[in-house]
Amino acid sequence: MTFRKILISIDSDPIAAHAADIGADLARVTGAEMAFIHVIEPELVNAADTGIQPDVFVATAKETARKLIDDFRKRLPPQTVALDFVQVGSPETEVVNAAKDWPADLIVIGSHGRGGIKRALLGSVAEGVMRHATCPVLVVRAKA
């Protein structure tokens, strides 16, 4: 299988940086296009106790997301091109939809590797993406 487009899911967690490094290396080695995706969860936008108007909150969250993406871009070798997508919604749904729409040949996503009760309570975006993606998914675990 040849990878022509690799979608890398990022957030502010250190495992996302590790996954992004692996995804970027894979894109470089295969000559694939690369894109970062960051998803702003609607629960954060709709939080009633923030005192901030939802549209202002979304604008601020998108600005923060762009800075996060810029930080990831700084990790890339010079002259590396990476598209970016900032979405508002369920992370697993938005990552899967972006992979379909772009269309990606591979999704790279980090995972804490939680099991049992923790996974049942906290859920797993990586697991949801694996279940619903129409392309292969590379799940990167935290460094040991």
Short mmCIF file of C-alpha atoms in Angstrom, two decimals:
data_model
loop_
_atom_site.label_atom_id
_atom_site.label_comp_id
_atom_site.label_asym_id
_atom_site.label_seq_id
_atom_site.Cartn_x
_atom_site.Cartn_y
_atom_site.Cartn_z
CA MET A 1 0.00 0.00 0.00
CA THR A 2 1.20 3.47 -0.85
CA PHE A 3 0.40 6.41 1.40
CA ARG A 4 -0.20 9.62 -0.54
CA LYS A 5 -2.04 11.59 2.17
CA ILE A 6 -1.48 11.22 5.90
CA LEU A 7 -3.81 12.90 8.39
CA ILE A 8 -2.27 13.47 11.83
CA SER A 9 -4.58 14.10 14.78
CA ILE A 10 -3.07 16.50 17.32
CA ASP A 11 -3.92 18.05 20.65
CA SER A 12 -1.94 19.53 23.53
CA ASP A 13 -1.10 16.14 25.07
CA PRO A 14 2.54 14.97 24.83
CA ILE A 15 1.46 11.70 23.17
CA ALA A 16 0.15 13.79 20.26
CA ALA A 17 3.64 15.22 19.73
CA HIS A 18 5.09 11.72 19.63
CA ALA A 19 2.39 10.60 17.16
CA ALA A 20 2.95 13.72 15.04
CA ASP A 21 6.69 13.02 14.87
CA ILE A 22 6.03 9.47 13.68
CA GLY A 23 3.39 10.61 11.19
CA ALA A 24 5.68 13.33 9.82
CA ASP A 25 8.57 10.86 9.48
CA LEU A 26 6.30 8.44 7.65
CA ALA A 27 5.12 11.22 5.32
CA ARG A 28 8.71 12.24 4.62
CA VAL A 29 9.86 8.67 3.89
CA THR A 30 6.88 7.88 1.65
CA GLY A 31 6.68 11.30 0.00
CA ALA A 32 3.09 11.66 1.18
CA GLU A 33 1.20 14.89 1.70
CA MET A 34 0.50 15.61 5.33
CA ALA A 35 -2.22 17.43 7.24
CA PHE A 36 -2.78 18.11 10.92
CA ILE A 37 -6.24 18.06 12.45
CA HIS A 38 -7.24 19.51 15.81
CA VAL A 39 -10.80 19.18 17.09
CA ILE A 40 -12.45 21.56 19.53
CA GLU A 41 -15.01 19.64 21.56
CA PRO A 42 -18.49 21.21 21.67
CA GLU A 43 -18.82 20.45 25.39
CA LEU A 44 -16.12 23.05 25.97
CA VAL A 45 -17.87 25.57 23.74
CA ASN A 46 -21.24 25.06 25.43
CA ALA A 47 -19.95 25.24 28.99
CA ALA A 48 -22.43 27.57 30.68
CA ASP A 49 -20.13 28.65 33.49
CA THR A 50 -17.46 30.26 31.30
CA GLY A 51 -19.29 33.57 31.02
CA ILE A 52 -17.96 33.85 27.48
CA GLN A 53 -20.23 34.01 24.45
CA PRO A 54 -20.00 30.74 22.46
CA ASP A 55 -18.87 32.50 19.26
CA VAL A 56 -16.12 34.33 21.15
CA PHE A 57 -15.09 31.09 22.85
CA VAL A 58 -14.92 29.27 19.49
CA ALA A 59 -12.86 32.08 17.95
CA THR A 60 -10.44 31.98 20.88
CA ALA A 61 -10.26 28.17 20.77
CA LYS A 62 -9.55 28.27 17.02
CA GLU A 63 -6.77 30.82 17.59
CA THR A 64 -5.28 28.58 20.27
CA ALA A 65 -5.57 25.61 17.88
CA ARG A 66 -3.71 27.52 15.14
CA LYS A 67 -0.90 28.28 17.62
CA LEU A 68 -0.79 24.60 18.57
CA ILE A 69 -0.55 23.63 14.89
CA ASP A 70 2.20 26.23 14.38
CA ASP A 71 4.11 24.63 17.26
CA PHE A 72 3.83 21.26 15.53
CA ARG A 73 4.96 22.81 12.24
CA LYS A 74 8.11 24.08 13.98
CA ARG A 75 9.00 20.45 14.73
CA LEU A 76 9.05 19.67 10.99
CA PRO A 77 12.10 19.98 8.76
CA PRO A 78 12.35 23.32 6.89
CA GLN A 79 10.32 23.56 3.69
CA THR A 80 7.90 20.84 4.83
CA VAL A 81 4.33 21.59 3.80
CA ALA A 82 1.44 20.50 6.00
CA LEU A 83 -2.19 21.42 5.62
CA ASP A 84 -4.31 21.95 8.70
CA PHE A 85 -7.90 21.43 9.71
CA VAL A 86 -9.50 22.90 12.83
CA GLN A 87 -12.95 21.47 13.47
CA VAL A 88 -15.58 21.83 16.18
CA GLY A 89 -17.33 18.60 17.14
CA SER A 90 -16.77 15.09 18.41
CA PRO A 91 -13.05 14.30 17.95
CA GLU A 92 -13.60 10.80 16.59
CA THR A 93 -16.32 11.95 14.18
CA GLU A 94 -14.42 14.98 12.95
CA VAL A 95 -11.17 13.05 12.41
CA VAL A 96 -13.01 10.32 10.48
CA ASN A 97 -14.92 12.88 8.39
CA ALA A 98 -11.78 14.88 7.59
CA ALA A 99 -10.04 11.67 6.51
CA LYS A 100 -12.95 10.93 4.15
CA ASP A 101 -13.25 14.48 2.81
CA TRP A 102 -9.55 15.17 2.22
CA PRO A 103 -9.22 12.01 1.42
CA ALA A 104 -6.48 10.51 3.59
CA ASP A 105 -4.81 7.15 2.97
CA LEU A 106 -3.75 6.91 6.62
CA ILE A 107 -4.71 8.47 9.95
CA VAL A 108 -2.05 8.79 12.65
CA ILE A 109 -3.35 9.28 16.20
CA GLY A 110 -1.89 9.01 19.68
CA SER A 111 -3.29 6.87 22.47
CA HIS A 112 -2.55 6.60 26.15
CA GLY A 113 -3.20 2.87 26.03
CA ARG A 114 -5.68 2.99 28.89
CA GLY A 115 -7.56 -0.18 29.55
CA GLY A 116 -10.39 -1.49 31.66
CA ILE A 117 -12.25 0.96 33.87
CA LYS A 118 -10.26 4.02 32.76
CA ARG A 119 -11.08 3.40 29.09
CA ALA A 120 -14.72 2.68 29.92
CA LEU A 121 -15.02 5.95 31.87
CA LEU A 122 -12.88 8.20 29.71
CA GLY A 123 -13.49 6.60 26.32
CA SER A 124 -10.93 6.37 23.61
CA VAL A 125 -10.87 8.70 20.64
CA ALA A 126 -8.29 6.46 18.97
CA GLU A 127 -10.54 3.43 19.37
CA GLY A 128 -13.52 5.31 17.94
CA VAL A 129 -11.45 6.46 14.97
CA MET A 130 -10.23 2.90 14.36
CA ARG A 131 -13.80 1.58 14.41
CA HIS A 132 -15.21 4.15 11.98
CA ALA A 133 -12.37 5.16 9.64
CA THR A 134 -12.49 3.97 6.05
CA CYS A 135 -8.70 4.06 5.76
CA PRO A 136 -5.95 2.47 7.87
CA VAL A 137 -5.25 3.99 11.28
CA LEU A 138 -1.84 4.01 12.94
CA VAL A 139 -2.25 4.27 16.71
CA VAL A 140 0.90 5.52 18.43
CA ARG A 141 1.35 4.62 22.08
CA ALA A 142 3.15 6.76 24.63
CA LYS A 143 6.92 6.36 24.84
CA ALA A 144 7.94 3.81 27.43
#
